[in-house]
Every structure is written in C-alpha cells, then in structure tokens.
Coordinates of C-alpha atoms and ligand atoms in Angstrom, one line a residue:
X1 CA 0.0 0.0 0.0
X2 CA 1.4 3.4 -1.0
X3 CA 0.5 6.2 1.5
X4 CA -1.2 9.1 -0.2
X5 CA -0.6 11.7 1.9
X6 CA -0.5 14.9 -0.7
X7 CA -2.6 15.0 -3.7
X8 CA -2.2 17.6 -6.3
X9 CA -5.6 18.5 -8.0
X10 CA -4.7 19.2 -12.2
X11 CA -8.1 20.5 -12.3
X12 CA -9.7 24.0 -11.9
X13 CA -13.5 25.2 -11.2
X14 CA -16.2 23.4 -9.1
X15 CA -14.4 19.8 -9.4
X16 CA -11.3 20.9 -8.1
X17 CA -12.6 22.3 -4.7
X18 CA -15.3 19.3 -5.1
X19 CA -11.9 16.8 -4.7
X20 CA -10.4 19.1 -2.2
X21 CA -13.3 19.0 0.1
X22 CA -13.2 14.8 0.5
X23 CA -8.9 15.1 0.8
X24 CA -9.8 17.6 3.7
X25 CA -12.0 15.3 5.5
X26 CA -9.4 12.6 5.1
X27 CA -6.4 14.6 6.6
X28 CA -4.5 14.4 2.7
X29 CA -2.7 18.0 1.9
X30 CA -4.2 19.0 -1.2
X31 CA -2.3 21.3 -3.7
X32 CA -3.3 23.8 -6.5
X33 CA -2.1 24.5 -9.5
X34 CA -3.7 27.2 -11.7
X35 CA -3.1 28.8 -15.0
X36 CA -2.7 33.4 -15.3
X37 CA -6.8 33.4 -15.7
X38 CA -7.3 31.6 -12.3
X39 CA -5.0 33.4 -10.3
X40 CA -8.2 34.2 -8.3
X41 CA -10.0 31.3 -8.3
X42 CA -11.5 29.8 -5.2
X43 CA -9.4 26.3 -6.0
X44 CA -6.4 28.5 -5.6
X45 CA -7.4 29.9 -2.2
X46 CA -8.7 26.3 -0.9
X47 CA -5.8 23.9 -1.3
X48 CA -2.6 23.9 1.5
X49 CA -0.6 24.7 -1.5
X50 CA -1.1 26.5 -5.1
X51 CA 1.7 26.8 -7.8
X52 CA 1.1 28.4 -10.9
X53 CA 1.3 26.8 -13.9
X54 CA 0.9 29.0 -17.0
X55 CA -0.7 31.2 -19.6
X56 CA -4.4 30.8 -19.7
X57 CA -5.3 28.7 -22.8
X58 CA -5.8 25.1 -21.6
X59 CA -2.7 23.5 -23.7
X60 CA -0.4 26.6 -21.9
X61 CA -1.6 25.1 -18.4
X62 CA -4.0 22.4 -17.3
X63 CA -3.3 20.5 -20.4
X64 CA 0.7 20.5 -19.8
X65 CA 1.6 17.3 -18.2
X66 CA 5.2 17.7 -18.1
X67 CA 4.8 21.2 -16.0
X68 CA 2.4 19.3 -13.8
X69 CA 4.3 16.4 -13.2
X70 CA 7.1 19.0 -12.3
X71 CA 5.3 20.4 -9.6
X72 CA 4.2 17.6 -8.3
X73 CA 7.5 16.0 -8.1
X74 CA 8.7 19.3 -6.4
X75 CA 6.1 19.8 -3.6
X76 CA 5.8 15.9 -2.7
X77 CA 2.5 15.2 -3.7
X78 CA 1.8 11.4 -4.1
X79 CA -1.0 11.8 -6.4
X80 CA -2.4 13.4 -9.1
X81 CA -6.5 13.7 -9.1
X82 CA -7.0 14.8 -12.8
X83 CA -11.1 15.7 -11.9
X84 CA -12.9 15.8 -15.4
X85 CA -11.9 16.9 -18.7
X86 CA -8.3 18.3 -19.3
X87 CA -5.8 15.1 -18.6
X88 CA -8.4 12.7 -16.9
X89 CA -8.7 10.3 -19.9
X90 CA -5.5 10.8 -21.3
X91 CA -3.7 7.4 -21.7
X92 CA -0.4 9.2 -22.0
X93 CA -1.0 10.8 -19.0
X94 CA -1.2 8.2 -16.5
X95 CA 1.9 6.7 -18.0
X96 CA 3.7 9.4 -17.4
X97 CA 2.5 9.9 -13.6
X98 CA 3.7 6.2 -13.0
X99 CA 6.8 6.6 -14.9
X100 CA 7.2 9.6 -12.4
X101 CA 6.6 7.4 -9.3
X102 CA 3.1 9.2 -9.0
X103 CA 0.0 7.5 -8.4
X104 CA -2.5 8.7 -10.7
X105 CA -6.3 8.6 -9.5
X106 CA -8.2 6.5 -12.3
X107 CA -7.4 3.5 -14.4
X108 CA -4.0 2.2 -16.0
X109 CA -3.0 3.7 -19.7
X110 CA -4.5 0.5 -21.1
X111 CA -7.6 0.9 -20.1
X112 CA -7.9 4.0 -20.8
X113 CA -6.3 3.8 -24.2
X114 CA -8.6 0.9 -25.0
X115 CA -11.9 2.9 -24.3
X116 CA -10.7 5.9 -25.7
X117 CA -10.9 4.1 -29.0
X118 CA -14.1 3.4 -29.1
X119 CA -13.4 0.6 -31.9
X120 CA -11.4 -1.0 -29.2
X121 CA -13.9 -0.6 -26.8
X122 CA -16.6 -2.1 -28.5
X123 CA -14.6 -5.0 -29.3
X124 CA -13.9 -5.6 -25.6
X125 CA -17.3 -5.3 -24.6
X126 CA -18.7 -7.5 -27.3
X127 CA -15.9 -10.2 -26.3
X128 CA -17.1 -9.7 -22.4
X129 CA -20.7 -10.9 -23.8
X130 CA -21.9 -7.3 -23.2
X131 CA -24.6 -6.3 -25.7
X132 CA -23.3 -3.4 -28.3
X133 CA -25.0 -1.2 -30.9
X134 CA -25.4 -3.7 -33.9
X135 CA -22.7 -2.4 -36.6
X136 CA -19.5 -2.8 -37.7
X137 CA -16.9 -4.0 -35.4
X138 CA -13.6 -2.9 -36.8
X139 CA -12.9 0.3 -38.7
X140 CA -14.1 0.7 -42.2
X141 CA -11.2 0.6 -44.9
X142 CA -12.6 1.8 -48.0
X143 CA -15.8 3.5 -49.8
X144 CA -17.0 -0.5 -50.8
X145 CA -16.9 -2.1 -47.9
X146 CA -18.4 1.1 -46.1
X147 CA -21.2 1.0 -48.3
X148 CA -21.7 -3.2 -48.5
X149 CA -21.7 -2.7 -44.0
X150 CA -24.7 0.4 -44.1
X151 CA -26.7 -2.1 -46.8
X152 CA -26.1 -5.0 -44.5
X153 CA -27.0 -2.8 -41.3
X154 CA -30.0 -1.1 -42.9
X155 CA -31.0 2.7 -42.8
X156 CA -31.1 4.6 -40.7
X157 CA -26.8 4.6 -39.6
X158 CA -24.5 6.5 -37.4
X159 CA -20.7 7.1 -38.9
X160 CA -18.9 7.4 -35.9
X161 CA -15.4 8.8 -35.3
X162 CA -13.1 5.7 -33.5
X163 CA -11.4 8.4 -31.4
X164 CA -14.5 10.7 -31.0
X165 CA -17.1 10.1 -28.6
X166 CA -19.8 12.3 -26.6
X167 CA -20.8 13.1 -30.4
X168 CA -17.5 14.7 -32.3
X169 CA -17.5 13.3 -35.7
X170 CA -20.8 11.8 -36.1
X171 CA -23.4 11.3 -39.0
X172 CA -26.8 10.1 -39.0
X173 CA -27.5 8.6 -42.2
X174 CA -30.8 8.1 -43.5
X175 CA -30.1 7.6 -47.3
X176 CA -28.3 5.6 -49.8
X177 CA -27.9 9.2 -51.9
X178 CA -26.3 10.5 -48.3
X179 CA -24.1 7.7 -47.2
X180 CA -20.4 8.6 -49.4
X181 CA -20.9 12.3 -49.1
X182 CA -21.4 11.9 -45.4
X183 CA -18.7 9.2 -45.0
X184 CA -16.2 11.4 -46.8
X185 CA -17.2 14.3 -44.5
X186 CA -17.2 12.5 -41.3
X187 CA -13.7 11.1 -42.3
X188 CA -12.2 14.6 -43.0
X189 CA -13.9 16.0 -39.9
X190 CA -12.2 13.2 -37.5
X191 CA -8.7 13.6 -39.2
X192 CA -8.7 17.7 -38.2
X193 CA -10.2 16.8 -35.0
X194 CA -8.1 13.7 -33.7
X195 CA -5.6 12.8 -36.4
X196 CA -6.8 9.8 -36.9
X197 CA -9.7 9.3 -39.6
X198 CA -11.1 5.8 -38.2
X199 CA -14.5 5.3 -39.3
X200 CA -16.9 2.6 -38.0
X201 CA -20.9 2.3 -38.4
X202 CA -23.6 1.5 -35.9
X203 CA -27.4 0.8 -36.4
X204 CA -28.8 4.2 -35.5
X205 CA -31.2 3.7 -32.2
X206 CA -34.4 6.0 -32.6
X207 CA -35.3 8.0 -29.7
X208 CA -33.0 6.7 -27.5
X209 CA -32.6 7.2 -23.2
X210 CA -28.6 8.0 -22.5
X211 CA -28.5 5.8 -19.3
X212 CA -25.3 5.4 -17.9
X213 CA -24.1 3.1 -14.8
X214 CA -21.6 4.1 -12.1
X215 CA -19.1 1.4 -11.5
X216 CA -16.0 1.3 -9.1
X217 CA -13.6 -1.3 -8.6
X218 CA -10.4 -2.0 -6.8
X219 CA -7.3 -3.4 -7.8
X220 CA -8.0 -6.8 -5.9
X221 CA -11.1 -8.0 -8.6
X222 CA -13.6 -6.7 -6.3
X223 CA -16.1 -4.3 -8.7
X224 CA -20.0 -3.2 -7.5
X225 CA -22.0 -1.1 -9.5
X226 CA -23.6 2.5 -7.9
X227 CA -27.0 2.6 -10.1
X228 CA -28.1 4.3 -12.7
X229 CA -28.3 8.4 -14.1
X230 CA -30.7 9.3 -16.8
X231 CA -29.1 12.0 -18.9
X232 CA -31.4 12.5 -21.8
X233 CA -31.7 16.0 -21.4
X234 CA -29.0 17.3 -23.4
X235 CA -28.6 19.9 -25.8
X236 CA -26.2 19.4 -28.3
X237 CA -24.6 16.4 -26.8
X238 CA -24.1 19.0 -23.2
X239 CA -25.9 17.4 -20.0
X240 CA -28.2 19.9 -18.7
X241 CA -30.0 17.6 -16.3
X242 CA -29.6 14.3 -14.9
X243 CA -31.4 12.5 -12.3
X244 CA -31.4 9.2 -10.5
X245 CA -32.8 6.6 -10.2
X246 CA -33.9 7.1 -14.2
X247 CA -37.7 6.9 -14.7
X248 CA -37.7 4.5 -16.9
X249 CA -35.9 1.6 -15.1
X250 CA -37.7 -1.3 -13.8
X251 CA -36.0 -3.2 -11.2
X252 CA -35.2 -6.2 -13.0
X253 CA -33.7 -4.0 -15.9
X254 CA -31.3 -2.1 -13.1
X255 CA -30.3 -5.3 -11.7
X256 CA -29.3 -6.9 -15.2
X257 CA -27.7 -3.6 -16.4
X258 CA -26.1 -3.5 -12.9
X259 CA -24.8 -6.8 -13.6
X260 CA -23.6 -6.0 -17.4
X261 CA -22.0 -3.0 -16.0
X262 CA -19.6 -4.9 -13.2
X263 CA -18.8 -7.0 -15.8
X264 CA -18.1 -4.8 -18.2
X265 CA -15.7 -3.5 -15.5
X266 CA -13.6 -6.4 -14.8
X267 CA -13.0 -7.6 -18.3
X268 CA -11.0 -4.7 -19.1
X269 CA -9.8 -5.2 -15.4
X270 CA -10.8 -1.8 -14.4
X271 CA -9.6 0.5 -11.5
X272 CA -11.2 2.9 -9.8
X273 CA -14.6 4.8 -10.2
X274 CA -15.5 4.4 -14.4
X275 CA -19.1 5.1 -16.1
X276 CA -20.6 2.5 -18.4
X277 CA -23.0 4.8 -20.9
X278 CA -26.2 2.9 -22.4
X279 CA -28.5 3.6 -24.9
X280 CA -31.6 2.6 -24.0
X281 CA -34.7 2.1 -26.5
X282 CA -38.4 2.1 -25.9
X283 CA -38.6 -1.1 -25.7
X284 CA -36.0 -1.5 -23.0
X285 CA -33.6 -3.1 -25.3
X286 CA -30.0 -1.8 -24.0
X287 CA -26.9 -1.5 -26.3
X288 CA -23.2 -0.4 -24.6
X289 CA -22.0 3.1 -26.0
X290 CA -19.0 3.8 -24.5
X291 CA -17.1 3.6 -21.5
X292 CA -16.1 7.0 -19.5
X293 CA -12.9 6.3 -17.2
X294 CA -12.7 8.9 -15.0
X295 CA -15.2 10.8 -13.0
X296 CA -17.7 12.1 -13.9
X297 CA -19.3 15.7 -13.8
X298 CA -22.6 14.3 -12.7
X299 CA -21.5 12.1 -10.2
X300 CA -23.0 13.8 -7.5
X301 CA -26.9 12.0 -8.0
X302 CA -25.7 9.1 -7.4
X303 CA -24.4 10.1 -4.6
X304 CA -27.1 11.5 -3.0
X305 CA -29.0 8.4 -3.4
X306 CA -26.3 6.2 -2.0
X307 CA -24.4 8.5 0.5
X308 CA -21.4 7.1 -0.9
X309 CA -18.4 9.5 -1.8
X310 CA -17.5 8.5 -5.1
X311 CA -14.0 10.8 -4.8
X312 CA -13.1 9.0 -1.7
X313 CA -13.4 5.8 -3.1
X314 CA -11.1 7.0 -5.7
X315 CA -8.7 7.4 -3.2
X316 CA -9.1 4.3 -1.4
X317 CA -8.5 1.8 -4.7
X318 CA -5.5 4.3 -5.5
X319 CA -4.2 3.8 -2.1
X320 CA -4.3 0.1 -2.6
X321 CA -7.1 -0.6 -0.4
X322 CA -10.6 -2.8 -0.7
X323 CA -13.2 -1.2 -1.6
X324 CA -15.2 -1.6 1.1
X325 CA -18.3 -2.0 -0.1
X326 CA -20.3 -4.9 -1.2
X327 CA -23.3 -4.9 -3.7
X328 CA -26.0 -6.4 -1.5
X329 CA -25.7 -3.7 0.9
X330 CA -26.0 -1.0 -1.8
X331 CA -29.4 0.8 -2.3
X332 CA -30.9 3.9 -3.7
X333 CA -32.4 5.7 -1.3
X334 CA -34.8 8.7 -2.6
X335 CA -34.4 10.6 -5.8
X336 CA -32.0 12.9 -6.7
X337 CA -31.6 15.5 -9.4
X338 CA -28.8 18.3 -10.8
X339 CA -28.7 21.0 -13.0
X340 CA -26.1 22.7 -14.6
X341 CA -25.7 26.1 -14.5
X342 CA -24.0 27.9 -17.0
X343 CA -22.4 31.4 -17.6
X344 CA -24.5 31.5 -20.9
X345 CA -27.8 33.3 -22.5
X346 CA -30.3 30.7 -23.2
X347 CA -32.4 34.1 -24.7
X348 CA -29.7 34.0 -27.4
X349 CA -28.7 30.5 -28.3
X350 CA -27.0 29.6 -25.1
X351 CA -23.9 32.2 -25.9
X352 CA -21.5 31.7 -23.1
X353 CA -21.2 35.3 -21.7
X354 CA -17.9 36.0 -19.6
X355 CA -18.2 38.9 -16.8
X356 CA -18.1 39.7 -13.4
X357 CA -20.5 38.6 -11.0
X358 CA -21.8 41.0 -8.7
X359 CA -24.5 39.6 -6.4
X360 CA -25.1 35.8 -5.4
X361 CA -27.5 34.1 -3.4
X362 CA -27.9 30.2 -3.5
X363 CA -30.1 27.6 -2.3
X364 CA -30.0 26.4 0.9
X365 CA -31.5 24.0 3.3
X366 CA -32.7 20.2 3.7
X367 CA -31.7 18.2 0.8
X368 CA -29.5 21.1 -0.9
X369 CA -25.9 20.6 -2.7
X370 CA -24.4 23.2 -4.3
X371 CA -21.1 22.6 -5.8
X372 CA -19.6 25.5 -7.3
X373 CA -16.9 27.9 -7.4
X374 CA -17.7 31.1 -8.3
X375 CA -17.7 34.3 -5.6
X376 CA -19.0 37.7 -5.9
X377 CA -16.4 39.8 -7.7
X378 CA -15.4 37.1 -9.9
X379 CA -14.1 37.4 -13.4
X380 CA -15.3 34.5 -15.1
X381 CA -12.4 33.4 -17.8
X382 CA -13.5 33.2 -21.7
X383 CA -11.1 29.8 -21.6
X384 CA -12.5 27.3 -19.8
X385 CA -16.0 26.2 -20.1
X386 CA -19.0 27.9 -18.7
X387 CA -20.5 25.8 -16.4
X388 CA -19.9 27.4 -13.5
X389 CA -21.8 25.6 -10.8
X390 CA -23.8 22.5 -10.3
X391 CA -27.2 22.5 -8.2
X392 CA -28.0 18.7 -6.8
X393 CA -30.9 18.1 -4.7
X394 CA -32.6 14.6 -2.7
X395 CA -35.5 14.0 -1.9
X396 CA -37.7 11.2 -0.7
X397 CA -39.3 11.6 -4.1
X398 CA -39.2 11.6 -7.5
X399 CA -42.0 14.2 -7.0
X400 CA -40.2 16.1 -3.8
X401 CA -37.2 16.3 -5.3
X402 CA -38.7 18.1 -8.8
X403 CA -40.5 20.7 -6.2
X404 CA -37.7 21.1 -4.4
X405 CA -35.4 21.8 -7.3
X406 CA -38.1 24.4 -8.4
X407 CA -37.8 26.3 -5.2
X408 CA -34.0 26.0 -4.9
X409 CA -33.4 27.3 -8.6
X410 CA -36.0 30.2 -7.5
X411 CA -33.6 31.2 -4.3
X412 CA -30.8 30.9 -7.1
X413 CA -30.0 34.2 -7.7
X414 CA -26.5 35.4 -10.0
X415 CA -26.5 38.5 -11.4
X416 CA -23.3 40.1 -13.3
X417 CA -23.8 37.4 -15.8
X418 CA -26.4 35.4 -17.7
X419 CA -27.3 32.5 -16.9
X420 CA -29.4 28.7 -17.7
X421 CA -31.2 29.1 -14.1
X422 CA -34.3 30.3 -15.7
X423 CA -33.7 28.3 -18.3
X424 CA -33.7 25.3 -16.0
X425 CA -36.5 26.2 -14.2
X426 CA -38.8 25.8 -17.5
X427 CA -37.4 21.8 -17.8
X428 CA -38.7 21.6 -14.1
X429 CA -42.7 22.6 -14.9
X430 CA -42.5 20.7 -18.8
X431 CA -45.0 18.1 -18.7
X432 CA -43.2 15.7 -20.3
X433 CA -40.0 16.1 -17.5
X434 CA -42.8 16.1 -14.6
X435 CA -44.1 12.9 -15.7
X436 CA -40.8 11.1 -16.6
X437 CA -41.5 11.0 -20.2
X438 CA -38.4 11.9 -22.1
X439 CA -35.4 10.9 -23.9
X440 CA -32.9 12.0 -25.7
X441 CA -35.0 14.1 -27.6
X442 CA -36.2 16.2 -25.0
X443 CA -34.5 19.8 -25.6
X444 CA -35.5 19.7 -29.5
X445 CA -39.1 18.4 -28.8
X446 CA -39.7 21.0 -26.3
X447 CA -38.3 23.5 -27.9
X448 CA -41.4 26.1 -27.9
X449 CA -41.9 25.4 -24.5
X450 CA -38.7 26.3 -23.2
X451 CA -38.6 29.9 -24.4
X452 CA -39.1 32.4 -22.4
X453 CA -42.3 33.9 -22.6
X454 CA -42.3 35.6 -18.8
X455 CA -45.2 33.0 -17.8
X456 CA -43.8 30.2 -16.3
X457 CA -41.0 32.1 -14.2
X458 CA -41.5 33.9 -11.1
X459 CA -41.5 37.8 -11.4
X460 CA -40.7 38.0 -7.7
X461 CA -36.5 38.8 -8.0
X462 CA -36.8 39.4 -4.1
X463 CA -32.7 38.5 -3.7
X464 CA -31.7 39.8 -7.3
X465 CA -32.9 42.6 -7.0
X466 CA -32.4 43.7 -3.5
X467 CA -28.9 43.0 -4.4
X468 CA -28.6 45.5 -7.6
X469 CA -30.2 48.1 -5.5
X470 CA -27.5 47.6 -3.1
X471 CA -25.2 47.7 -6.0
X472 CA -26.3 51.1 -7.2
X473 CA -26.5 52.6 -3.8
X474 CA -23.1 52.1 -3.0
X475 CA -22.3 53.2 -6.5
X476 CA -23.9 56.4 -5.1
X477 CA -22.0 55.9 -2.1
X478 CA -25.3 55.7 0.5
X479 CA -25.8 53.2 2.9
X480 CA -28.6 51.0 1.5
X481 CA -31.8 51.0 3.9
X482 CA -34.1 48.0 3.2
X483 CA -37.4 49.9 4.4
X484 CA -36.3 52.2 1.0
X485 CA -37.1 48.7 -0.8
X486 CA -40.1 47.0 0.7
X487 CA -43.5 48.8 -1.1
X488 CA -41.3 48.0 -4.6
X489 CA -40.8 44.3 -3.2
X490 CA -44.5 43.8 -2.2
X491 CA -45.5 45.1 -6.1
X492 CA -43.7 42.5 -7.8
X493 CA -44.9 39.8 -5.3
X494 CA -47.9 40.3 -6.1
X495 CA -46.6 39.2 -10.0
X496 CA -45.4 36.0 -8.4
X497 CA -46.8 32.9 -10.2
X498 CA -47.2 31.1 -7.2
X499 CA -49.2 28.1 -8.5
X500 CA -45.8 26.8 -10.0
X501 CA -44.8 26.1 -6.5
Ligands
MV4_601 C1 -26.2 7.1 -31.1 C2 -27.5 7.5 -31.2 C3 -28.4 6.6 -31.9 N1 -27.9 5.4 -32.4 N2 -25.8 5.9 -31.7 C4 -24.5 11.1 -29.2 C5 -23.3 11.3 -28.3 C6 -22.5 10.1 -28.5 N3 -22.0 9.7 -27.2 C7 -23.4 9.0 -29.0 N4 -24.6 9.7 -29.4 C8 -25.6 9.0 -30.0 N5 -25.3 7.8 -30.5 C9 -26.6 5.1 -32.3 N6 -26.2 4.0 -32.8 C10 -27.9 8.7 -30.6 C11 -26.9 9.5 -30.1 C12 -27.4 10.7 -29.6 C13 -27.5 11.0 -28.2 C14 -27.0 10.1 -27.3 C15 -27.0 10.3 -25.9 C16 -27.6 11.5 -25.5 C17 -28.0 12.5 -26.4 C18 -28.0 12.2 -27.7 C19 -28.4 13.1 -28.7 C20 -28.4 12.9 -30.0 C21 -27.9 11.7 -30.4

C-alpha cells in the first residue's frame, strides 16, 4: 500500500474544490495549480498549496503534463487527481504519472487507451458478452466495404469517429444518396479533430434514453455497480439535467444492467470509479455506447442516493485498499436530481457570456448541494468552459425532489452574468420532464416550450434585485436602507406565479 498523503488537484473550477473537500476530510494535503486566468480562483485559495502553472489557454496550463508532473515532483504530492476533462482520460498521462513514481487517481494507460478508442472498446465489450449497438466492429477501410456494411445494417446509420465520442464526428445517415458524401465528410472531420480518420458504423437507435451506470472497482477484482443516471436531457450532446434513479428503469432492468456494468468493469480489469454509458430504447432493449474512465461531472446524483463519496473511493482503490463495499448492501435511497448552471444566455442561443458577478444568493436547506466555485467579484475566464456551478438536490421523491429543485433554482440568484437558471426552471414545470416522459429528444421536442415567454418564471427577483439596489447605492455611495425597498418588493410579489410552487 502506497500512503497518499499529498494529492495535487490538475483540475480547476467546481471539481477541483469538489476533490479538495473529501482530501480535507481525510487529513490528505491538497495542492493547486492554476493557470494566469485563475490566479483568483476559489481552487487557488482552498488547497494547502497553489503553484502556478501557465498562460491561460488550456494547452499553456491544465493540459501540460510535463509542467504538472514537475510540480508535483517538487512539492511531494503522491497523487495526481485529474477531476474531469483536461488530462483525466488521457492514456499518455497516466503513464507518465507512473513513470514519475506518481500515483494517478483513475485506471492504467491500457484501459484508458482501450476505451478511448471506441473501436477497441466495442470489441472488448462485445468479447465480455456485453450487448453493443449492432454495426461494424472494426474500422471501415474503404468507400465499398463502407457502403456493402450500411446495406447489410439497414437505414437509418451512425458514422462514428473511432477516437471521437460524446458526439464529435458523427453522422446520421438516412439515405443511400447520403451515405459517401457523409462518409467522406465524417472522415475529414475526425482527421482535423483527432488525427486519426477511423470510421466505424452503428445501427442508428431512434429516440434513444442516455443511461449510464456508475461502477467502481479495486485493484483486488472486487467491482459493484452505484446505479443508474438518466441523462437525456442534453442539448447538443451538453448534459443539462440528470437524475437518479432514471424513470424509466424497472428493477429487473437495473439489476441486469447492474450486472452488465460490473462486468463490463472487470474484463478490461478496471480501477477505480469508471461510467458504463447505455443507450436505452423504448422497448428496454440496451446497447453499450462507450465507456467514460474517469469521474464524472454528474456524479453527484448518485451520490445523494447512495451516501457514498464517489471521490473518496477513488482514493481508497488508488491507495491500494478494498473497496469496502459490497453490492447487496448498496441501495438507492430517494431521488435525486442536478442541474447545470452555466455562464451563458439561453435568450440567445446559449452564448456563453464572460463577466463579473456582482450579487449571489444560492439555495439552501434540507436536501440542498451546491457545488460551485464562483464568488462575488469574480471574473469568469473566456477559456475554460461555462459551467460554472452544479445544483443537486434529494428527496424522498421523485415528486419532492422536482418541487424542491423548483424552489432552490428560485432562491438561485446570480446576477453580473447570464445565466441557464431560468432556463432550467422551465425543464422543471415541462409536462413531459414532470411525468418522466423523455429521452434523448427532449430539448428539441420541447423546444417552444422552453422559451421564455415571462409566464412560467416567477416575477418576484426578491434576492436579485435587493442586491442590484444595493449595488447602485453604494455606487452612489449611500448606505442601503431595506425599508427604502419594501412597497417596490411587495408590487412585484404580487406578479409571483405562485401556483408553480
Ligand atoms: C447514437 C444514437 C443513436 N444510435 N448511436 C450522441 C453522443 C454520443 N456519445 C453518441 N450519441 C448518439 N449515438 C446510435 N447508434 C444517438 C446518439 C445521440 C445521443 C445520445 C445520448 C444523448 C444524447 C444524444 C443526442 C443525440 C444523439
């Protein structure tokens, strides 16, 4: 067993602190490192120790593994955590940590290299007996066989990039006329993107859930699965919400899935926490799509409904240890549900907006989890991407945890900056999310419904608007007296749509 006693975090935003917060409660130093945009960020100001890194463009900083490695080896961490994104699935990576006598939190370069080819991946899930996408199982090599492997399959097909994934380099396919023209395209596309052109084809699944399992496993053979998240509602292939347990499981369907998942797991002989994704028809027919091997950004549903930290588990395989956990004990208790909130205007196609924030308020109370990193007087960066906080409730309920979602996006108030709260707060009173009846679909179906017609929304901006009163007062240089505020409060209350609630 190697101790971990100092773990650097090659991460920035909400997941950084979010890993931070677990090595804290397990007595492990944590360290920072942080690029010139983040020279104020909260992740800097949290950890024991920050270093800085580089210029602000990701491949300057977060993406520099030999810098990282550096600092690592210089301030005596024993791990590297790489969160999400950046170096988390990077095959290359984890070699290099080892090479460096570093233990990096996630799987071995194989593994990763192996699912990050999603060729590869297929293959080793279709040898493990797992049930893929019917299609072709190794990469197309020319025009003719391309075209003899969509008439075999049968229209409608997906052209999938080998060493894409979360939908980079895809193409539906709905017609013979369509097929080279797309193929050539989807070829060219991957090349520019990933250097590598690999093609192969897949039956294309209509109207398909994105279900995706949570698995963790140790480096003794021992593997359980964590459940399911639903996370249909996406809008051009970005989770906006995700929920657990998924409304459209049945028991024996988790439990078999479950089952597919651990074993999915230990035929590539995983480590750590990993995600098995599943697209799920309507007639419960489930086909593996790819295999995530780090964590993920969503992981905090499952656990709410398991009370399980996912990030200290991490730490426990890396260290060596058992998990110690064993499937019969595991349960979902409740419901639980996250948003994403993003810097962006969903008003005007999503546009990520940078800015300062001036005012926040978030949600509080029972059954509450914000994880976030943004303060008042923050700059938010035009580099990284714009989510810039994650809002998780539990509740007993599928039911309790929708209303209470709806009053915690309510108390959620930002202002400096757009953002998707409103936004989100239009999925939460959509029939068809109220009653479970979605998939991947969703955001495009719905896609009247969601604008923003001043109806569904609240008009009472209590919070918000106290706080840009404030703002302008001490612009003025007064001393703000609420009493000033109160007959202007009381006139938009009276606004309030209240029957929302
Ligand atoms: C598919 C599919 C239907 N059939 N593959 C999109 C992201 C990438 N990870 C895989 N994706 C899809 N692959 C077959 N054979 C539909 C999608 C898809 C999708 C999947 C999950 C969540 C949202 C989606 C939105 C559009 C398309």
């Amino acid at each position: 067993m190697k101790p971990i006693r100092k773990i650097l975090i090659a991460n920035r935003g909400e997941i950084a602190i979010r890993i931070m917060r677990t090595c804290r409660e397990m007595g492990i130093e944590t360290v920072a490192v942080y690029s010139e945009a983040d020279r104020t960020s909260l992740h800097v100001r949290y950890a024991h120790e920050a270093y800085y890194i580089g210029k602000s463009p990701s491949p300057e900083s977060y993406l520099n593994m030999d810098k990282i490695i550096g600092v690592a080896l210089q301030c005596g961490a024993d791990a590297i955590h790489p969160g999400y994104g950046f170096l988390s699935e990077n095959a290359l990576f984890s070699q290099k940590c080892s090479e460096a006598g570093i233990v990096f939190i996630g799987p071995s370069p194989e593994v990763i290299r192996t699912m990050g080819d999603k060729i590869c991946a297929r293959e080793a899930m279709m040898k493990a007996g797992i049930p893929v996408v019917p299609g072709t199982m190794t990469a197309i090599q020319d025009e003719e066989e391309a075209m003899r492997m969509i008439h075999q399959i049968g229209f409608p097909v997906m052209l999938k990039a080998s060493a894409g994934g979360g939908g980079k380099g895809m193409r539906l396919v709905h017609r013979e006329e369509d097929a080279l023209p797309s193929l050539r395209s989807a070829r060219s596309e991957a090349k520019a993107a990933f250097g590598d052109d690999s093609i192969y084809i897949e039956k294309y699944i209509t109207s398909p859930h994105h279900i995706e399992f949570q698995i963790l496993m140790d480096n003794h053979g021992q593997a359980v699965h964590l459940f399911e998240r639903e996370c249909s509602i996406q809008r051009r292939h970005q989770k906006m919400v995700e929920e657990t347990p998924s409304p459209l499981m049945t028991p024996a369907l988790r439990e078999e899935m479950g089952r597919v998942a651990v074993n999915a797991a230990k035929a590539v002989n995983y480590s750590g926490a990993g995600t098995i994704e599943f697209l799920v028809d309507n007639q419960l027919n489930y086909y593996f799509l790819e295999m995530n091997t780090r964590l993920q950004v969503e992981h905090p549903i499952t656990e709410g409904v398991t009370g399980i930290d996912l990030v200290k588990m991490q730490i426990l395989v890396a260290r060596g240890e058992h998990l110690p956990l064993v499937q019969e004990n595991l349960y979902q208790r409740g419901h639980a549900i996250e948003c994403r909130i993003n810097a962006e205007d969903p008003d005007n196609n999503f546009m990520p907006g940078a800015g300062k924030i001036s005012r926040i308020a978030e949600p509080m109370g029972l059954g509450i989890r914000t994880d976030s990193y943004v303060y008042e007087g923050y700059e938010i960066p035009i580099y990284y991407d714009s989510m810039i906080s994650k809002l998780i409730v539990w509740g007993n309920t599928r039911e309790e945890a929708i209303k209470r979602m709806k009053r915690a996006l309510y108390e959620y108030k930002i202002t400096g900056v757009k953002t998707s709260i409103k936004y989100l707060e239009r999925i939460m009173v959509c029939p068809d999310f109220v009653e479970g009846n979605y998939d991947t679909h969703f955001i495009e179906k719905n896609r009247e419904r969601l604008v923003d017609t001043g109806e569904c929304t609240h008009c009472c901006e209590d919070m918000v608007v106290i706080a840009a009163y404030i703002d302008y007062r001490e612009k003025l240089g007064r001393v703000f007296d609420l009493r000033e505020f109160l007959p202007l409060q009381n006139r938009w209350k009276k606004t309030t749509h209240i029957h929302h609630f």
